[in-house]
Short mmCIF file of C-alpha atoms (C1' of nucleotides) in Angstrom, two decimals:
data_model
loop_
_atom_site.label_atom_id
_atom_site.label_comp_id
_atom_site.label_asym_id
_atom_site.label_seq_id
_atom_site.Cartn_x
_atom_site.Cartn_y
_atom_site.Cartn_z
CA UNK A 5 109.28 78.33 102.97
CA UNK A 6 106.85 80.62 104.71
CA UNK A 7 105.77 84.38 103.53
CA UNK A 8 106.52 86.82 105.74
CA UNK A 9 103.15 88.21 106.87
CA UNK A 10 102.20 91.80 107.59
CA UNK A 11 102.48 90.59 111.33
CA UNK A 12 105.86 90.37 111.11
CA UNK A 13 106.29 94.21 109.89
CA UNK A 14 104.00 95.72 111.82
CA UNK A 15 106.07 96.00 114.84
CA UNK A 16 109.08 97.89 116.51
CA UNK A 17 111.41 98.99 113.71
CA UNK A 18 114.78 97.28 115.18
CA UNK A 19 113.38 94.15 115.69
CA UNK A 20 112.04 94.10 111.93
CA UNK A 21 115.40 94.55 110.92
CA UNK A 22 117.41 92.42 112.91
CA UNK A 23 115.11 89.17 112.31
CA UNK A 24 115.07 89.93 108.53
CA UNK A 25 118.80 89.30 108.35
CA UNK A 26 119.00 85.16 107.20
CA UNK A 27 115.32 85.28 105.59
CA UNK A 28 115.35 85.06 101.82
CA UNK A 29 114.16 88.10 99.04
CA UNK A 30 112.39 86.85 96.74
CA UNK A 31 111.48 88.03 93.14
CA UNK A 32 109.25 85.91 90.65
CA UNK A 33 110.12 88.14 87.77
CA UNK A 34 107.87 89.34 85.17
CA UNK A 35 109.82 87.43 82.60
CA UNK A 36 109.70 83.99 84.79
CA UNK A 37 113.29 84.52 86.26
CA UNK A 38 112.99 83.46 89.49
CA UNK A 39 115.56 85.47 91.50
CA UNK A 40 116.39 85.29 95.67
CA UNK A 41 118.86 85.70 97.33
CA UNK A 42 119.78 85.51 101.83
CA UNK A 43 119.56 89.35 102.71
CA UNK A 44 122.62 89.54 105.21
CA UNK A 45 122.70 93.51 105.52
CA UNK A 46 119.89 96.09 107.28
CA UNK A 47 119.14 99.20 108.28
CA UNK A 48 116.28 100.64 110.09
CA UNK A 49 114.98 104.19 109.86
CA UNK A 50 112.54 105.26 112.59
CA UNK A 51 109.99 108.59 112.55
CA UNK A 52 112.13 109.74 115.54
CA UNK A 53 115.34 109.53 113.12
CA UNK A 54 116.37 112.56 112.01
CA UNK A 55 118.24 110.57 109.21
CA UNK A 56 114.70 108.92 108.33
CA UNK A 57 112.84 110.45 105.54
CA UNK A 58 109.58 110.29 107.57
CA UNK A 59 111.54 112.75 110.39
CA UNK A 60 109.58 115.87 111.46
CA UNK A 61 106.67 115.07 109.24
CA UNK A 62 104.00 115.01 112.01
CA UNK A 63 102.43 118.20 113.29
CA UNK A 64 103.68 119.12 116.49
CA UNK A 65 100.35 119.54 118.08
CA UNK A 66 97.52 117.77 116.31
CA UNK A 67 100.07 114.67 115.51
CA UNK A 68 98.75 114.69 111.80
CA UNK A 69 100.33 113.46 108.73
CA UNK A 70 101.56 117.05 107.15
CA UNK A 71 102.98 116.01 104.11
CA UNK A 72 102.01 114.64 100.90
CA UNK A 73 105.02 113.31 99.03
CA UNK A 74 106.40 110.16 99.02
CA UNK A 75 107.62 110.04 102.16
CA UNK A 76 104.14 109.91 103.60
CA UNK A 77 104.70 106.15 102.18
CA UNK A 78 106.48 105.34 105.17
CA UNK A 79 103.66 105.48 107.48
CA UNK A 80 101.82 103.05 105.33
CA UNK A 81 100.69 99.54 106.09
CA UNK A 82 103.36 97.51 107.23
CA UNK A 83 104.90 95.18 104.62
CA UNK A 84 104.80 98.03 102.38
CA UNK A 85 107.54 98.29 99.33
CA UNK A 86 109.23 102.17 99.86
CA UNK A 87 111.29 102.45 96.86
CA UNK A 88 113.12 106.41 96.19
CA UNK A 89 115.87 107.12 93.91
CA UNK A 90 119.20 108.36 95.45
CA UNK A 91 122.03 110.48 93.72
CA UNK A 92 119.97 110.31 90.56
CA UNK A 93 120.93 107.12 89.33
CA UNK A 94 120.03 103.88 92.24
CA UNK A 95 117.01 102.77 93.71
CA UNK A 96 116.68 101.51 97.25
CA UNK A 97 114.02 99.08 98.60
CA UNK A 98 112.29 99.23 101.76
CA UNK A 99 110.02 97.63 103.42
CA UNK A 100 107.88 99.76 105.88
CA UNK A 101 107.22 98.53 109.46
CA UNK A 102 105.09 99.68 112.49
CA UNK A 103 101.40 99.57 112.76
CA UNK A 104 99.75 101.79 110.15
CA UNK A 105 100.45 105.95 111.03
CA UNK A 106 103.55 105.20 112.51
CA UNK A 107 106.70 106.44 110.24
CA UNK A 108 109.18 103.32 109.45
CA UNK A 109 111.12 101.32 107.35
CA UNK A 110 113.99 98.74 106.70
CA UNK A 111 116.28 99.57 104.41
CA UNK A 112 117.54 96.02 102.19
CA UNK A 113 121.62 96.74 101.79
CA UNK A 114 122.57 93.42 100.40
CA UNK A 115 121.65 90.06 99.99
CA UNK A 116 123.75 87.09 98.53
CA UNK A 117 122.02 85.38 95.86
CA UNK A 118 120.87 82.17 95.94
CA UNK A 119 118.81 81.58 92.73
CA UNK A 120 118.93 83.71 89.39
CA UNK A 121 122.50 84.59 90.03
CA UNK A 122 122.89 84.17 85.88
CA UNK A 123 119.74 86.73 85.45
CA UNK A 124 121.33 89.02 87.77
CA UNK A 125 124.38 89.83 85.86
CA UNK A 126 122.98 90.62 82.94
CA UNK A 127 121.32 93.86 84.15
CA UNK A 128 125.06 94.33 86.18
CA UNK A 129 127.88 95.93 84.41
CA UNK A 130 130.20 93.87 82.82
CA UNK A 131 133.27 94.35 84.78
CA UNK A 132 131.96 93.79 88.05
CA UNK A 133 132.78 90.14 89.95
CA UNK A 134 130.36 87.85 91.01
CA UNK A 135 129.87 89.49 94.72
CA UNK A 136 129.71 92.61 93.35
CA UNK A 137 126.29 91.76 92.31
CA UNK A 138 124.28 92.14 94.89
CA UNK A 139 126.85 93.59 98.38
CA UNK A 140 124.79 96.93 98.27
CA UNK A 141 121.64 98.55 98.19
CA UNK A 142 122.23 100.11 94.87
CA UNK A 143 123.92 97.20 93.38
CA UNK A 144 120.76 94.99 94.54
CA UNK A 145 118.12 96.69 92.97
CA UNK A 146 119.46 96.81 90.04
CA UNK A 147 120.56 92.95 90.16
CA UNK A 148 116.69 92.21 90.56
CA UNK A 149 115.08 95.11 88.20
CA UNK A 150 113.27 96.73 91.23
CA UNK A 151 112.58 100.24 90.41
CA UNK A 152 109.68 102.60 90.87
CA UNK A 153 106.94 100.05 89.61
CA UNK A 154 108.17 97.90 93.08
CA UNK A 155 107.14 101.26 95.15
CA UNK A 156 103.72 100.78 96.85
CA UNK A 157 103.48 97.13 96.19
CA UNK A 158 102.40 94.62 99.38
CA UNK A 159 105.63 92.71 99.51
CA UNK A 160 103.57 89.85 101.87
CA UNK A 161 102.61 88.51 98.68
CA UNK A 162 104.05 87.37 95.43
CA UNK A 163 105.62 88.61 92.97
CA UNK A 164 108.02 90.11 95.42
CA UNK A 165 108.33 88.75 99.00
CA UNK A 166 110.15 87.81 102.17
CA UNK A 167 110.56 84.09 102.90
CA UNK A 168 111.68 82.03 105.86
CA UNK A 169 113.92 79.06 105.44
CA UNK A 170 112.54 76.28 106.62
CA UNK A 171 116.06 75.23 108.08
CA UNK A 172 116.10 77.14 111.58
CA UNK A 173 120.04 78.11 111.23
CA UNK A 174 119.75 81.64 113.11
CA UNK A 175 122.61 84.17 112.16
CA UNK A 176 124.87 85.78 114.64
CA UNK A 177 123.97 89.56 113.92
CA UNK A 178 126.18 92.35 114.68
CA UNK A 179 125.70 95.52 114.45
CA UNK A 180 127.01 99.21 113.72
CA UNK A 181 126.39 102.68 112.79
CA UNK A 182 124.35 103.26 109.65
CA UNK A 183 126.11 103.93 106.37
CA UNK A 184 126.55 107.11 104.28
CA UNK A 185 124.37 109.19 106.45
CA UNK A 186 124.89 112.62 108.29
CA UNK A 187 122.26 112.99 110.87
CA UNK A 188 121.36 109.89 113.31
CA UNK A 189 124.86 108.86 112.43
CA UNK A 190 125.28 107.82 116.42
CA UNK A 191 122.47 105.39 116.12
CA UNK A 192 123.70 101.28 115.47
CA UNK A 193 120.81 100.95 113.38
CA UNK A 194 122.64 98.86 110.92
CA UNK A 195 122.81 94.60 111.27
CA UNK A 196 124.66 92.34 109.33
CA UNK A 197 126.49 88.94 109.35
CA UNK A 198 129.54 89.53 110.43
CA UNK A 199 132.42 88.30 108.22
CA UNK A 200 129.72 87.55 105.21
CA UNK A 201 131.42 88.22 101.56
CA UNK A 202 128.21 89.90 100.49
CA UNK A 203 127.79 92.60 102.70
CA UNK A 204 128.42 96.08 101.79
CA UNK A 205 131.93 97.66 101.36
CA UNK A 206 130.94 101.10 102.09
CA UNK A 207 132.46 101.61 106.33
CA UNK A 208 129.95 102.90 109.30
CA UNK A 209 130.45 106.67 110.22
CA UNK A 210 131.83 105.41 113.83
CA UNK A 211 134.42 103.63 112.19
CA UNK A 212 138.10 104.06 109.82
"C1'" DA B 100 144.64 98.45 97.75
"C1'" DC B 101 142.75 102.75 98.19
"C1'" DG B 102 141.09 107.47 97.46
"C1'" DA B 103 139.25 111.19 94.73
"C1'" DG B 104 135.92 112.68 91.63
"C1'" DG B 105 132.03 112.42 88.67
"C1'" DA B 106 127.48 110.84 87.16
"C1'" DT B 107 122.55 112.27 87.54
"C1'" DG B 108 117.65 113.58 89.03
"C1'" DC B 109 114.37 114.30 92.61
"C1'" DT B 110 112.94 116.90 96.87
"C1'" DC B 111 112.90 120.52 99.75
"C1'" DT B 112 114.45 125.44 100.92
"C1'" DG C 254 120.72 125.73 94.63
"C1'" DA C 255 122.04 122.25 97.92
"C1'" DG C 256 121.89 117.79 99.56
"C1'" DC C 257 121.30 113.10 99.03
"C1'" DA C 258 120.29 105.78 103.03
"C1'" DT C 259 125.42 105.10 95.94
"C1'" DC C 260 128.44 103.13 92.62
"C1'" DC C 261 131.98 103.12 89.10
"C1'" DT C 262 136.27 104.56 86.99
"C1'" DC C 263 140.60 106.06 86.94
"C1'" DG C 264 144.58 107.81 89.21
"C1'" DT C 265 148.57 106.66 92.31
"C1'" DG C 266 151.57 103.47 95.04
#
DNA sequence: ACGAGGATGCTCT
DNA sequence: GAGCATCCTCGTG
């Protein structure tokens, strides 16, 4: 299997997150677990994207960085790990794209596991069914313990990573509206395998 | 099967 | 003080 190098994040935003739907996550634990599973859900946030946490943080006339919380993250190196906390209780990994200064990232919904699966549930509540584990961006996180230590780190290199299969199966990718958001909501920023057990429950704001 | 409501903390206004 | 790139539990049918 091959890394995904910073090459491969440091261009448009879209294309970043289309291509990283069929390419593996990969976690070699702290503890030795070896966790990974086929990411099969995506989302990409742009600096133009008002639903982007990046949006409106450039000065209008000099085109500097005016900000200095976490958010500034985004315009990072590519390959960057963005981790935040939402609703107080989930973390949600991205990895940031675009050259270096420009605002972007790809937001990891879910993945269906492929190694570790046993590790996974343990850190999972109880009641929850095997693809409960890992068909959400909350629910993923917390399947392979990535929190705010993950935030910052180069994910083109171990412990955490992005891998290629060395099969070439490519993955019919379809596409949608993003989920749970308010603004950008007309954007279909979101990419998935259609029909795949493992993505996300939660339903696109274009749809009912 | 599905929908409502609550948990919980950080960021920005 | 509001809003938030979510998830779980507990109602009802």
């Amino acid at each position: 299997m091959d890394i995904l190098s910073s090459d491969f994040f440091e261009r448009p935003t879209l294309k970043v997150a289309q291509q990283l739907i069929g390419t593996q996550l990969v976690y070699e634990h702290p503890s030795g677990e070896r966790i990974a599973g086929r990411i099969v859900e995506t989302e990409a946030y742009t600096q133009d994207d008002p639903a982007c946490h990046g949006w409106g943080l450039l000065d209008s006339e000099t085109g500097e960085l005016n900000h200095d919380g976490r958010a500034a993250d985004l315009f990072g190196a590519p390959g960057t790990a963005y981790v935040y906390l939402i609703y107080g209780m989930y973390w949600l990994l991205n990895v940031v794209t675009e050259p270096e200064g420009v605002g972007g990232a790809v937001l990891i919904r879910a993945v269906e596991p492929l190694q570790g699966a046993e590790h996974m549930a343990e850190r999972r509540p109880v009641s929850s069914g095997h693809v409960n584990l890992t068909n959400g961006p909350g629910k993923l996180t917390q399947a392979f313990d990535i929190d705010e230590q993950v935030h910052g780190t180069d994910l083109t290199t171990p412990p955490l990573y992005f891998a290629a299969p060395s099969d070439e199966h490519t993955y019919e990718v379809a596409t949608s509206s993003r989920i749970g958001i308010t603004k950008g909501v007309e954007r279909p920023w979101r990419f998935f395998i259609e029909d795949h057990p493992y993505v996300s429950p939660g339903v696109p704001s274009d749809r009912r």
